[in-house]
Structure formats: structure tokens, C-alpha cells
Amino acid sequence: MRTARGLRVLSASLFLLSMTGCWDRVEIEDVGIVLGIGFDKSAKEITNQGNARPEGKQEKSRQISMTHHFAVPKQFAAKEKATAQKDYINVVSEGSLVFDIINGLSTRLSRKPSYEHLRIILISEEVARSFDLRNIINFLLRNPEARRSIRVLICEGNTRTAFEKKGIVTNPALKLRGMTDGYRTTLRMPSIMKLGEMSENLTKKSNFVIQWLSTAREETKVSGAAVIRGKDARMAGWLDEEETVGLNWLKEQKQRTGIIEGTDPKGGGKIVYEVRKIKRTIKPKHKDGRISFDVEIKTEGRLREDWVASDDAFKEEFIARAERAAEASIKTSMNKALVKMQKKLRLDVAGFGKRVQIEYPQVWGKVKENWDSTFSEAPVEVQVKARIVEFGTRGSKGG
């Protein structure tokens, strides 16, 4: 009896031991860790871009180029003794469908791509202007491995260039992701765009902006904004640094900081104002069938630097001039952003339509279908009030 019972206990113990561990574990040697993905027009697409497209030809038959930026674990890179090895490798593939391109990687790689650690998605300007972006990101949204928090940027030039390391820096994909966080300390770039937020905007057919990545110079740079037209899910144009500063004032992002460079109205010297607080109010007006807007900006900040000779920073007259200088600079950038949105792009990316919808719902019901056209003709009056609350411990230039 005891012997039989002992055998049953032993059998159960052995069974439990066989069940320990992760049954679905995949060894690191068997997967390719993808940190970044880039989308470009294929060489075939660029060669034939001057030719007329056959009538009825579907977008899915067009060719795109896709760059997979794989991480190379240090233990594998270290095996190469001749020279210092990169901790990444870029694999470029072409095809007409994103999933088809990814599936084709199995014929070229010994490891299955894993998207659990994907950090950045780059879309070239050419792709963003000519392809429906919903089709470009569709596979990633359906892939359970890809997180909706992945950062998305629009890239000037070829995305593969951005994935090539220059100098002794961290992994390019990780570096690019880190650069997107710069929006917290500068007004020259918009807030980050996550994959999930991008999908929501495209689904609602809303206009929005994405951080702009320039690769034209020796080093990559994130500044300015690509403007995405919600109606057809394509890039309509872009905002330069000053226009992006103006857009950020119009969008009221309370946690933003940055600097504004103004000019002293008395002597012409430069004055640097650091933004600490922003309060924006957009007031729509509807009169005689015409929509207009009053925009009021209130901001507090610090006087960080001035090149104004022989003035005392403690004097109220000087502080008032510095405030006027900041106000004039802020207003200029806002007006430039409005000109770009209303007269060139003819798109509302600052949320003016939302204010009309809230305050004049019946009017919004009549204009929402052609809102961008209505917005492009709407007068916008801008008022700015800046207040300097800190100006350092040394007031006199001679002190």
C-alpha cells in the first residue's frame, strides 16, 4: 500500500517538474530584436514616378522599401575580433505590402523578427506624401507584439540614413527615440506622436502634426513639424522651426518650456525670455454668417539673457521693454504659423474647429464637412501678454 502511494507521489512530482519553466519561451539566439523600422519609396517607384499610373491601379501594387533596424547583442558583436563591431544591422527589403515584406525576411534571415522592443518608426517624406498612411501602419497596429506607444517621425530624405550611426553614440534607434523627448524643453518641435494616437487621428480623419526629422546635415536633427491631412491620410506640407513655435503657442500645451528671442525696442539688443507658463484662450465669434477668432496668450517666464548695454535689469522700465520684446516675437511666430495653415496648406491643425464645435454646435453642423476651407478664410486676431517673474540676482551691468 505504502509502496503504491509512494509511486503515485513520485510520478506527480516528476510531472510537476516537467511543467516548470516558460513553455512559450523563445531564446534570444532565435529572434531578431527590431528597434526601428523605416519606410521609403523603392528604387522602382522613384524610377517610374514620372510615368502616369494606369487607371484603376491600386495602391497595394505600388512598391515600398522597408528598413528593419536590428539590435546585435554585445555577446554576438564581440565575437568579431578584427574591428569594433556595430551593435546593430540594417536589413532593407522591398515589396508592395508591408506584411509580404516582413514575411519575405524569413528567406534571408535565420532569426524571426521580434517587435516587442520596437522603439521608433520613421516614414520618409516621399512615402508620407504619396501613400495612405493608414495602409503603412496597418500591419503594426494588428501585430500584438508592437506597442501603441511606439514613437513615429516623418523623415526628410531616406530613413536608412537616420539608422546609420555617426561617431561614438548610442544605438541609432535609441538615440532617435531620446531626441523626440526634446519637445519638453523647446518649442521648435511638436509633442511626440505615438502609434496609437496616430491611428486615432487617421481614423477620425483629423489633421495633425508629427515631429520632423532632418538628415540633410552631418547629424540628424528633430525640429519642425510634418502636417498630415486627415481627409486622405497624407502629408500636406511642413512647418519650419519658427512656424512650429507659433503652432505650439496656438495649441496651448501647459507643460511646455522653451526660449523666445526678442529684440529690445529701445536699443535693438537681443533679449532671451524663457517660457515657464502658458495659458491660451481661443474665442470663436459668429456674426452675419461669418466665423472669426480672438486668440489670447498669457505667459510667465524668466529673463535669461540680454545683450542690452548699460541698463539695470531691476528697473521696471527695462523689464517692461523686455516683456514687449517677448510679446512681439511670440506674436510674429504665431502669425507665421497662421499664414502657413490658412493660406498655403489650408488646414486647421491647431484646434480652431473644436472651439466652434463646443461654442456654436449648430453652426459647426453646417461647416464641419468643409471646415478647412472655412477656416482658411476666417480672420484671426492675436493678443499676447508676457510677464517676467524672474530676472536673476544681478541687476546692474556694472555690478
mmCIF file of C-alpha atoms in Angstrom:
data_model
loop_
_atom_site.group_PDB
_atom_site.id
_atom_site.type_symbol
_atom_site.label_atom_id
_atom_site.label_comp_id
_atom_site.label_asym_id
_atom_site.label_seq_id
_atom_site.Cartn_x
_atom_site.Cartn_y
_atom_site.Cartn_z
ATOM 1 C CA MET A 1 0.000 0.000 0.000
ATOM 2 C CA ARG A 2 2.708 2.432 1.066
ATOM 3 C CA THR A 3 4.796 1.481 -1.973
ATOM 4 C CA ALA A 4 1.918 2.248 -4.364
ATOM 5 C CA ARG A 5 1.226 5.551 -2.662
ATOM 6 C CA GLY A 6 4.915 6.464 -2.853
ATOM 7 C CA LEU A 7 4.998 5.715 -6.569
ATOM 8 C CA ARG A 8 1.991 7.967 -7.157
ATOM 9 C CA VAL A 9 3.632 10.835 -5.240
ATOM 10 C CA LEU A 10 6.881 10.359 -7.170
ATOM 11 C CA SER A 11 5.036 10.331 -10.504
ATOM 12 C CA ALA A 12 3.155 13.529 -9.621
ATOM 13 C CA SER A 13 6.403 15.231 -8.578
ATOM 14 C CA LEU A 14 8.118 14.285 -11.835
ATOM 15 C CA PHE A 15 5.103 15.586 -13.792
ATOM 16 C CA LEU A 16 5.224 18.928 -11.974
ATOM 17 C CA LEU A 17 8.947 19.230 -12.611
ATOM 18 C CA SER A 18 8.354 18.738 -16.332
ATOM 19 C CA MET A 19 5.875 21.634 -16.329
ATOM 20 C CA THR A 20 8.241 24.207 -14.770
ATOM 21 C CA GLY A 21 9.755 26.986 -16.885
ATOM 22 C CA CYS A 22 8.217 29.088 -19.669
ATOM 23 C CA TRP A 23 6.601 26.800 -22.171
ATOM 24 C CA ASP A 24 6.477 29.555 -24.801
ATOM 25 C CA ARG A 25 9.969 30.940 -24.155
ATOM 26 C CA VAL A 26 11.990 31.872 -27.216
ATOM 27 C CA GLU A 27 15.765 32.006 -26.820
ATOM 28 C CA ILE A 28 17.474 35.279 -27.756
ATOM 29 C CA GLU A 29 19.613 33.395 -30.271
ATOM 30 C CA ASP A 30 16.427 32.533 -32.174
ATOM 31 C CA VAL A 31 14.926 36.034 -32.567
ATOM 32 C CA GLY A 32 15.933 39.283 -34.235
ATOM 33 C CA ILE A 33 15.226 42.234 -31.933
ATOM 34 C CA VAL A 34 13.803 45.075 -34.039
ATOM 35 C CA LEU A 35 14.398 48.524 -32.510
ATOM 36 C CA GLY A 36 13.442 50.639 -35.504
ATOM 37 C CA ILE A 37 11.538 50.472 -38.783
ATOM 38 C CA GLY A 38 11.823 52.831 -41.750
ATOM 39 C CA PHE A 39 9.570 53.236 -44.785
ATOM 40 C CA ASP A 40 10.887 54.660 -48.064
ATOM 41 C CA LYS A 41 9.863 54.645 -51.685
ATOM 42 C CA SER A 42 11.522 51.789 -53.508
ATOM 43 C CA ALA A 43 14.028 52.439 -56.267
ATOM 44 C CA LYS A 44 11.476 51.113 -58.776
ATOM 45 C CA GLU A 45 8.820 53.518 -57.510
ATOM 46 C CA ILE A 46 11.165 56.501 -57.780
ATOM 47 C CA THR A 47 12.282 55.487 -61.284
ATOM 48 C CA ASN A 48 8.714 55.254 -62.524
ATOM 49 C CA GLN A 49 7.279 58.212 -60.592
ATOM 50 C CA GLY A 50 7.269 60.342 -63.715
ATOM 51 C CA ASN A 51 5.102 57.865 -65.577
ATOM 52 C CA ALA A 52 1.330 58.114 -65.452
ATOM 53 C CA ARG A 53 -0.287 55.481 -63.257
ATOM 54 C CA PRO A 54 -2.671 53.168 -65.099
ATOM 55 C CA GLU A 55 -6.276 53.996 -64.429
ATOM 56 C CA GLY A 56 -7.696 51.915 -61.591
ATOM 57 C CA LYS A 57 -4.274 50.779 -60.367
ATOM 58 C CA GLN A 58 -4.497 50.043 -56.640
ATOM 59 C CA GLU A 59 -2.065 51.460 -54.098
ATOM 60 C CA LYS A 60 -1.284 47.962 -52.838
ATOM 61 C CA SER A 61 0.545 47.210 -56.098
ATOM 62 C CA ARG A 62 2.975 50.077 -55.579
ATOM 63 C CA GLN A 63 6.443 49.299 -54.274
ATOM 64 C CA ILE A 64 7.824 50.438 -50.945
ATOM 65 C CA SER A 65 11.182 49.884 -49.302
ATOM 66 C CA MET A 66 11.287 48.841 -45.662
ATOM 67 C CA THR A 67 14.331 49.022 -43.384
ATOM 68 C CA HIS A 68 14.495 46.800 -40.316
ATOM 69 C CA HIS A 69 16.941 48.115 -37.727
ATOM 70 C CA PHE A 70 18.021 45.044 -35.753
ATOM 71 C CA ALA A 71 19.888 45.164 -32.469
ATOM 72 C CA VAL A 72 23.006 42.997 -32.267
ATOM 73 C CA PRO A 73 23.537 41.810 -28.664
ATOM 74 C CA LYS A 74 27.029 42.586 -27.379
ATOM 75 C CA GLN A 75 27.911 38.941 -26.871
ATOM 76 C CA PHE A 76 27.459 38.348 -30.612
ATOM 77 C CA ALA A 77 29.163 41.554 -31.764
ATOM 78 C CA ALA A 78 32.128 40.751 -29.525
ATOM 79 C CA LYS A 79 32.840 37.542 -31.443
ATOM 80 C CA GLU A 80 34.246 39.621 -34.291
ATOM 81 C CA LYS A 81 37.812 40.400 -33.188
ATOM 82 C CA ALA A 82 39.195 42.254 -36.203
ATOM 83 C CA THR A 83 37.479 45.619 -35.650
ATOM 84 C CA ALA A 84 34.979 47.212 -33.325
ATOM 85 C CA GLN A 85 31.576 45.988 -34.429
ATOM 86 C CA LYS A 86 28.326 47.932 -34.632
ATOM 87 C CA ASP A 87 25.613 46.945 -32.197
ATOM 88 C CA TYR A 88 23.029 46.998 -34.971
ATOM 89 C CA ILE A 89 22.408 45.886 -38.539
ATOM 90 C CA ASN A 90 20.037 47.344 -41.137
ATOM 91 C CA VAL A 91 18.166 44.985 -43.452
ATOM 92 C CA VAL A 92 16.368 46.552 -46.424
ATOM 93 C CA SER A 93 13.555 44.793 -48.305
ATOM 94 C CA GLU A 94 11.091 45.869 -50.985
ATOM 95 C CA GLY A 95 7.559 44.873 -51.838
ATOM 96 C CA SER A 96 4.011 46.048 -52.383
ATOM 97 C CA LEU A 97 2.613 45.031 -48.981
ATOM 98 C CA VAL A 98 4.142 45.525 -45.535
ATOM 99 C CA PHE A 99 3.283 42.037 -44.311
ATOM 100 C CA ASP A 100 4.603 40.500 -47.532
ATOM 101 C CA ILE A 101 7.923 42.304 -46.999
ATOM 102 C CA ILE A 102 8.143 41.080 -43.409
ATOM 103 C CA ASN A 103 7.198 37.528 -44.382
ATOM 104 C CA GLY A 104 9.917 37.589 -47.023
ATOM 105 C CA LEU A 105 12.548 38.239 -44.368
ATOM 106 C CA SER A 106 12.338 34.558 -43.428
ATOM 107 C CA THR A 107 14.101 33.725 -46.699
ATOM 108 C CA ARG A 108 17.027 35.998 -45.795
ATOM 109 C CA LEU A 109 17.401 35.751 -42.028
ATOM 110 C CA SER A 110 17.983 32.906 -39.605
ATOM 111 C CA ARG A 111 16.106 34.703 -36.817
ATOM 112 C CA LYS A 112 12.448 35.657 -36.668
ATOM 113 C CA PRO A 113 11.862 39.436 -36.290
ATOM 114 C CA SER A 114 10.530 40.386 -32.861
ATOM 115 C CA TYR A 115 8.708 43.728 -32.478
ATOM 116 C CA GLU A 116 8.293 43.678 -28.689
ATOM 117 C CA HIS A 117 11.142 46.178 -28.268
ATOM 118 C CA LEU A 118 10.339 48.384 -31.271
ATOM 119 C CA ARG A 119 11.120 51.972 -30.296
ATOM 120 C CA ILE A 120 10.803 54.167 -33.377
ATOM 121 C CA ILE A 121 9.047 54.252 -36.750
ATOM 122 C CA LEU A 122 10.403 56.531 -39.471
ATOM 123 C CA ILE A 123 8.335 57.369 -42.552
ATOM 124 C CA SER A 124 10.061 59.209 -45.377
ATOM 125 C CA GLU A 125 8.531 62.406 -46.737
ATOM 126 C CA GLU A 126 8.058 60.752 -50.146
ATOM 127 C CA VAL A 127 6.047 57.902 -48.637
ATOM 128 C CA ALA A 128 4.047 60.225 -46.385
ATOM 129 C CA ARG A 129 3.077 62.417 -49.346
ATOM 130 C CA SER A 130 2.124 59.645 -51.770
ATOM 131 C CA PHE A 131 0.811 56.715 -49.678
ATOM 132 C CA ASP A 132 -2.237 56.424 -47.454
ATOM 133 C CA LEU A 133 -0.600 56.301 -44.009
ATOM 134 C CA ARG A 134 -3.349 54.027 -42.706
ATOM 135 C CA ASN A 135 -2.034 51.313 -45.021
ATOM 136 C CA ILE A 136 1.562 51.915 -43.950
ATOM 137 C CA ILE A 137 0.914 51.393 -40.225
ATOM 138 C CA ASN A 138 -1.875 48.819 -40.580
ATOM 139 C CA PHE A 139 0.308 45.750 -40.004
ATOM 140 C CA LEU A 140 1.941 47.229 -36.913
ATOM 141 C CA LEU A 141 -1.434 48.057 -35.381
ATOM 142 C CA ARG A 142 -2.582 44.480 -35.935
ATOM 143 C CA ASN A 143 0.640 42.958 -34.619
ATOM 144 C CA PRO A 144 0.203 42.075 -30.914
ATOM 145 C CA GLU A 145 3.951 42.471 -30.361
ATOM 146 C CA ALA A 146 4.002 46.134 -31.418
ATOM 147 C CA ARG A 147 3.049 48.592 -28.699
ATOM 148 C CA ARG A 148 0.841 51.601 -29.373
ATOM 149 C CA SER A 149 3.357 53.801 -27.545
ATOM 150 C CA ILE A 150 5.943 53.497 -30.332
ATOM 151 C CA ARG A 151 7.135 56.949 -31.490
ATOM 152 C CA VAL A 152 6.532 57.982 -35.119
ATOM 153 C CA LEU A 153 8.504 60.584 -37.086
ATOM 154 C CA ILE A 154 8.414 61.868 -40.651
ATOM 155 C CA CYS A 155 11.887 61.842 -42.161
ATOM 156 C CA GLU A 156 13.392 64.219 -44.688
ATOM 157 C CA GLY A 157 15.356 62.072 -47.100
ATOM 158 C CA ASN A 158 15.985 58.342 -46.804
ATOM 159 C CA THR A 159 15.158 56.730 -43.479
ATOM 160 C CA ARG A 160 18.079 54.326 -43.721
ATOM 161 C CA THR A 161 20.430 57.311 -43.415
ATOM 162 C CA ALA A 162 18.933 58.066 -39.999
ATOM 163 C CA PHE A 163 19.598 54.484 -38.908
ATOM 164 C CA GLU A 164 23.322 54.733 -39.634
ATOM 165 C CA LYS A 165 25.499 55.546 -36.647
ATOM 166 C CA LYS A 166 27.743 58.622 -36.881
ATOM 167 C CA GLY A 167 30.555 58.772 -34.346
ATOM 168 C CA ILE A 168 30.593 57.194 -30.900
ATOM 169 C CA VAL A 169 26.940 57.380 -29.924
ATOM 170 C CA THR A 170 24.312 55.022 -28.624
ATOM 171 C CA ASN A 171 22.278 52.757 -30.876
ATOM 172 C CA PRO A 172 20.703 54.996 -33.582
ATOM 173 C CA ALA A 173 17.128 53.877 -32.897
ATOM 174 C CA LEU A 174 17.503 54.526 -29.177
ATOM 175 C CA LYS A 175 19.177 57.864 -29.885
ATOM 176 C CA LEU A 176 16.296 58.925 -32.152
ATOM 177 C CA ARG A 177 13.718 57.970 -29.548
ATOM 178 C CA GLY A 178 15.597 60.010 -26.972
ATOM 179 C CA MET A 179 15.694 63.000 -29.315
ATOM 180 C CA THR A 180 11.892 63.003 -29.591
ATOM 181 C CA ASP A 181 11.715 63.859 -25.876
ATOM 182 C CA GLY A 182 13.327 67.214 -26.654
ATOM 183 C CA TYR A 183 9.853 68.721 -27.037
ATOM 184 C CA ARG A 184 9.789 69.132 -23.265
ATOM 185 C CA THR A 185 12.465 71.834 -23.354
ATOM 186 C CA THR A 186 11.979 73.504 -26.734
ATOM 187 C CA LEU A 187 9.097 74.961 -28.707
ATOM 188 C CA ARG A 188 10.786 74.174 -32.022
ATOM 189 C CA MET A 189 9.216 70.727 -32.297
ATOM 190 C CA PRO A 190 5.686 69.463 -31.657
ATOM 191 C CA SER A 191 4.841 66.935 -28.974
ATOM 192 C CA ILE A 192 5.623 63.276 -29.633
ATOM 193 C CA MET A 193 3.280 61.283 -31.838
ATOM 194 C CA LYS A 194 2.650 57.725 -30.677
ATOM 195 C CA LEU A 195 1.473 54.963 -32.986
ATOM 196 C CA GLY A 196 -1.850 54.675 -31.148
ATOM 197 C CA GLU A 197 -2.503 58.432 -31.295
ATOM 198 C CA MET A 198 -1.630 58.486 -34.974
ATOM 199 C CA SER A 199 -4.128 55.688 -35.635
ATOM 200 C CA GLU A 200 -6.860 57.565 -33.752
ATOM 201 C CA ASN A 201 -6.254 60.754 -35.744
ATOM 202 C CA LEU A 202 -6.274 58.889 -39.044
ATOM 203 C CA THR A 203 -9.458 57.047 -38.109
ATOM 204 C CA LYS A 204 -11.217 60.313 -37.228
ATOM 205 C CA LYS A 205 -9.772 61.931 -40.376
ATOM 206 C CA SER A 206 -8.353 64.729 -38.240
ATOM 207 C CA ASN A 207 -5.478 66.948 -39.320
ATOM 208 C CA PHE A 208 -2.410 66.634 -37.096
ATOM 209 C CA VAL A 209 1.343 67.159 -36.963
ATOM 210 C CA ILE A 210 4.270 64.773 -36.483
ATOM 211 C CA GLN A 211 7.808 65.592 -35.473
ATOM 212 C CA TRP A 212 10.078 66.272 -38.454
ATOM 213 C CA LEU A 213 13.467 64.531 -38.689
ATOM 214 C CA SER A 214 16.112 66.114 -40.882
ATOM 215 C CA THR A 215 19.022 64.012 -42.174
ATOM 216 C CA ALA A 216 20.374 66.576 -44.633
ATOM 217 C CA ARG A 217 23.272 67.608 -42.392
ATOM 218 C CA GLU A 218 26.077 65.545 -40.888
ATOM 219 C CA GLU A 219 23.924 64.770 -37.856
ATOM 220 C CA THR A 220 20.228 64.030 -37.595
ATOM 221 C CA LYS A 221 18.036 66.756 -36.107
ATOM 222 C CA VAL A 222 14.445 66.779 -34.844
ATOM 223 C CA SER A 223 12.813 70.183 -35.407
ATOM 224 C CA GLY A 224 9.787 71.495 -37.233
ATOM 225 C CA ALA A 225 6.647 69.528 -37.981
ATOM 226 C CA ALA A 226 5.138 67.493 -40.811
ATOM 227 C CA VAL A 227 1.475 68.333 -41.381
ATOM 228 C CA ILE A 228 -0.792 65.338 -42.055
ATOM 229 C CA ARG A 229 -4.082 65.945 -43.849
ATOM 230 C CA GLY A 230 -6.776 63.795 -42.261
ATOM 231 C CA LYS A 231 -9.002 63.704 -45.322
ATOM 232 C CA ASP A 232 -6.665 61.493 -47.342
ATOM 233 C CA ALA A 233 -4.154 60.434 -44.639
ATOM 234 C CA ARG A 234 -1.202 62.014 -46.440
ATOM 235 C CA MET A 235 1.406 64.632 -45.694
ATOM 236 C CA ALA A 236 0.310 68.042 -46.985
ATOM 237 C CA GLY A 237 3.427 70.039 -46.100
ATOM 238 C CA TRP A 238 5.621 71.005 -43.203
ATOM 239 C CA LEU A 239 6.238 73.806 -40.728
ATOM 240 C CA ASP A 240 9.720 75.219 -40.183
ATOM 241 C CA GLU A 241 11.079 75.887 -36.697
ATOM 242 C CA GLU A 242 9.540 79.345 -36.244
ATOM 243 C CA GLU A 243 6.171 78.239 -37.609
ATOM 244 C CA THR A 244 6.253 75.268 -35.240
ATOM 245 C CA VAL A 245 6.930 77.626 -32.332
ATOM 246 C CA GLY A 246 3.839 79.581 -33.369
ATOM 247 C CA LEU A 247 1.750 76.416 -33.624
ATOM 248 C CA ASN A 248 2.802 75.347 -30.129
ATOM 249 C CA TRP A 249 1.548 78.669 -28.739
ATOM 250 C CA LEU A 250 -1.756 78.189 -30.569
ATOM 251 C CA LYS A 251 -2.207 74.642 -29.271
ATOM 252 C CA GLU A 252 -1.686 75.571 -25.577
ATOM 253 C CA GLN A 253 0.493 72.857 -24.111
ATOM 254 C CA LYS A 254 0.821 73.880 -20.492
ATOM 255 C CA GLN A 255 3.800 71.702 -19.657
ATOM 256 C CA ARG A 256 5.940 73.086 -22.452
ATOM 257 C CA THR A 257 9.009 75.225 -21.857
ATOM 258 C CA GLY A 258 11.432 76.863 -24.228
ATOM 259 C CA ILE A 259 13.086 80.167 -25.064
ATOM 260 C CA ILE A 260 11.929 83.151 -27.078
ATOM 261 C CA GLU A 261 14.449 85.517 -28.619
ATOM 262 C CA GLY A 262 13.231 89.104 -28.781
ATOM 263 C CA THR A 263 14.667 92.487 -29.707
ATOM 264 C CA ASP A 264 14.801 95.434 -27.303
ATOM 265 C CA PRO A 265 12.530 98.116 -28.827
ATOM 266 C CA LYS A 266 14.798 100.869 -27.486
ATOM 267 C CA GLY A 267 18.356 99.844 -28.305
ATOM 268 C CA GLY A 268 17.916 96.811 -30.571
ATOM 269 C CA GLY A 269 19.821 94.417 -28.309
ATOM 270 C CA LYS A 270 18.818 90.796 -28.017
ATOM 271 C CA ILE A 271 16.661 89.619 -25.127
ATOM 272 C CA VAL A 272 16.113 85.946 -24.237
ATOM 273 C CA TYR A 273 12.858 85.025 -22.491
ATOM 274 C CA GLU A 274 12.428 81.532 -21.004
ATOM 275 C CA VAL A 275 8.831 80.301 -21.007
ATOM 276 C CA ARG A 276 7.574 78.809 -17.744
ATOM 277 C CA LYS A 277 3.778 79.041 -18.027
ATOM 278 C CA ILE A 278 1.395 79.274 -20.973
ATOM 279 C CA LYS A 279 -2.318 79.979 -20.975
ATOM 280 C CA ARG A 280 -4.100 80.134 -24.324
ATOM 281 C CA THR A 281 -7.713 81.116 -24.981
ATOM 282 C CA ILE A 282 -9.410 80.792 -28.389
ATOM 283 C CA LYS A 283 -12.749 82.579 -28.594
ATOM 284 C CA PRO A 284 -14.777 81.929 -31.767
ATOM 285 C CA LYS A 285 -17.262 84.545 -32.964
ATOM 286 C CA HIS A 286 -20.162 84.105 -35.369
ATOM 287 C CA LYS A 287 -21.725 87.181 -36.874
ATOM 288 C CA ASP A 288 -23.642 87.663 -40.136
ATOM 289 C CA GLY A 289 -22.807 84.116 -41.171
ATOM 290 C CA ARG A 290 -19.082 84.723 -40.793
ATOM 291 C CA ILE A 291 -16.737 82.978 -38.333
ATOM 292 C CA SER A 292 -13.754 84.727 -36.787
ATOM 293 C CA PHE A 293 -11.469 84.109 -33.809
ATOM 294 C CA ASP A 294 -9.832 86.030 -30.996
ATOM 295 C CA VAL A 295 -6.729 84.332 -29.605
ATOM 296 C CA GLU A 296 -5.285 85.481 -26.282
ATOM 297 C CA ILE A 297 -1.965 84.265 -24.929
ATOM 298 C CA LYS A 298 -0.821 84.844 -21.354
ATOM 299 C CA THR A 299 2.624 83.670 -20.359
ATOM 300 C CA GLU A 300 5.035 83.933 -17.446
ATOM 301 C CA GLY A 301 8.740 83.381 -17.654
ATOM 302 C CA ARG A 302 12.292 84.366 -16.822
ATOM 303 C CA LEU A 303 14.684 86.870 -18.298
ATOM 304 C CA ARG A 304 17.562 84.519 -19.069
ATOM 305 C CA GLU A 305 19.907 86.690 -21.129
ATOM 306 C CA ASP A 306 20.127 90.149 -22.597
ATOM 307 C CA TRP A 307 22.584 91.990 -24.789
ATOM 308 C CA VAL A 308 21.341 95.420 -23.836
ATOM 309 C CA ALA A 309 24.158 97.726 -22.782
ATOM 310 C CA SER A 310 24.105 99.921 -19.613
ATOM 311 C CA ASP A 311 20.586 99.046 -18.445
ATOM 312 C CA ASP A 312 19.606 97.873 -14.981
ATOM 313 C CA ALA A 313 17.574 94.630 -15.043
ATOM 314 C CA PHE A 314 15.850 95.708 -11.806
ATOM 315 C CA LYS A 315 14.325 98.796 -13.397
ATOM 316 C CA GLU A 316 10.630 98.467 -14.196
ATOM 317 C CA GLU A 317 11.117 100.322 -17.471
ATOM 318 C CA PHE A 318 13.656 97.772 -18.685
ATOM 319 C CA ILE A 319 11.533 94.805 -17.572
ATOM 320 C CA ALA A 320 8.550 96.283 -19.424
ATOM 321 C CA ARG A 321 10.645 96.604 -22.609
ATOM 322 C CA ALA A 322 11.825 93.016 -22.241
ATOM 323 C CA GLU A 323 8.219 91.864 -21.889
ATOM 324 C CA ARG A 324 7.191 93.795 -25.014
ATOM 325 C CA ALA A 325 10.108 92.221 -26.898
ATOM 326 C CA ALA A 326 8.959 88.712 -25.913
ATOM 327 C CA GLU A 327 5.360 89.527 -26.839
ATOM 328 C CA ALA A 328 6.343 90.802 -30.281
ATOM 329 C CA SER A 329 8.418 87.679 -31.006
ATOM 330 C CA ILE A 330 5.641 85.327 -29.851
ATOM 331 C CA LYS A 331 3.058 87.162 -31.939
ATOM 332 C CA THR A 332 5.282 87.059 -35.025
ATOM 333 C CA SER A 333 5.741 83.286 -34.797
ATOM 334 C CA MET A 334 2.001 82.763 -34.283
ATOM 335 C CA ASN A 335 1.121 84.892 -37.313
ATOM 336 C CA LYS A 336 3.618 82.973 -39.446
ATOM 337 C CA ALA A 337 2.036 79.697 -38.354
ATOM 338 C CA LEU A 338 -1.423 81.046 -39.189
ATOM 339 C CA VAL A 339 -0.327 82.192 -42.650
ATOM 340 C CA LYS A 340 1.120 78.744 -43.367
ATOM 341 C CA MET A 341 -2.015 76.955 -42.120
ATOM 342 C CA GLN A 342 -4.618 79.238 -43.674
ATOM 343 C CA LYS A 343 -3.078 80.477 -46.919
ATOM 344 C CA LYS A 344 -0.653 77.756 -48.008
ATOM 345 C CA LEU A 345 -1.785 74.454 -46.506
ATOM 346 C CA ARG A 346 -5.412 75.472 -45.933
ATOM 347 C CA LEU A 347 -5.630 73.103 -42.968
ATOM 348 C CA ASP A 348 -6.580 73.585 -39.337
ATOM 349 C CA VAL A 349 -4.062 71.737 -37.141
ATOM 350 C CA ALA A 350 -4.422 73.966 -34.066
ATOM 351 C CA GLY A 351 -7.916 73.002 -32.883
ATOM 352 C CA PHE A 352 -9.913 76.048 -34.004
ATOM 353 C CA GLY A 353 -12.700 73.797 -35.268
ATOM 354 C CA LYS A 354 -13.030 72.159 -31.859
ATOM 355 C CA ARG A 355 -13.766 75.536 -30.283
ATOM 356 C CA VAL A 356 -16.502 76.227 -32.834
ATOM 357 C CA GLN A 357 -17.987 72.783 -32.192
ATOM 358 C CA ILE A 358 -18.138 73.479 -28.438
ATOM 359 C CA GLU A 359 -19.479 77.048 -28.508
ATOM 360 C CA TYR A 360 -21.575 77.002 -31.686
ATOM 361 C CA PRO A 361 -22.727 73.395 -32.196
ATOM 362 C CA GLN A 362 -25.444 74.305 -34.708
ATOM 363 C CA VAL A 363 -23.028 76.371 -36.779
ATOM 364 C CA TRP A 364 -20.489 73.540 -36.608
ATOM 365 C CA GLY A 365 -23.055 71.142 -38.044
ATOM 366 C CA LYS A 366 -23.222 73.297 -41.163
ATOM 367 C CA VAL A 367 -19.500 73.904 -41.696
ATOM 368 C CA LYS A 368 -17.808 70.715 -40.431
ATOM 369 C CA GLU A 369 -17.763 68.962 -43.823
ATOM 370 C CA ASN A 370 -15.759 71.805 -45.368
ATOM 371 C CA TRP A 371 -14.173 73.170 -42.223
ATOM 372 C CA ASP A 372 -10.631 73.507 -43.596
ATOM 373 C CA SER A 373 -11.918 75.708 -46.406
ATOM 374 C CA THR A 374 -13.976 77.799 -43.955
ATOM 375 C CA PHE A 375 -11.032 78.097 -41.576
ATOM 376 C CA SER A 376 -8.723 79.319 -44.326
ATOM 377 C CA GLU A 377 -10.949 82.396 -44.748
ATOM 378 C CA ALA A 378 -11.621 83.089 -41.058
ATOM 379 C CA PRO A 379 -9.990 86.241 -39.577
ATOM 380 C CA VAL A 380 -7.833 85.524 -36.524
ATOM 381 C CA GLU A 381 -6.856 88.287 -34.094
ATOM 382 C CA VAL A 382 -3.907 87.540 -31.799
ATOM 383 C CA GLN A 383 -3.145 89.223 -28.480
ATOM 384 C CA VAL A 384 -0.120 88.340 -26.322
ATOM 385 C CA LYS A 385 0.673 89.280 -22.728
ATOM 386 C CA ALA A 386 4.056 88.255 -21.306
ATOM 387 C CA ARG A 387 5.119 88.709 -17.686
ATOM 388 C CA ILE A 388 8.675 88.353 -16.443
ATOM 389 C CA VAL A 389 8.687 86.980 -12.900
ATOM 390 C CA GLU A 390 12.428 86.261 -12.554
ATOM 391 C CA PHE A 391 15.438 88.119 -13.896
ATOM 392 C CA GLY A 392 18.439 86.857 -11.958
ATOM 393 C CA THR A 393 20.332 88.071 -8.893
ATOM 394 C CA ARG A 394 22.489 90.674 -10.617
ATOM 395 C CA GLY A 395 20.615 93.708 -11.886
ATOM 396 C CA SER A 396 23.329 96.152 -12.879
ATOM 397 C CA LYS A 397 25.612 95.519 -15.845
ATOM 398 C CA GLY A 398 28.381 97.171 -13.900
ATOM 399 C CA GLY A 399 27.828 95.158 -10.716
#
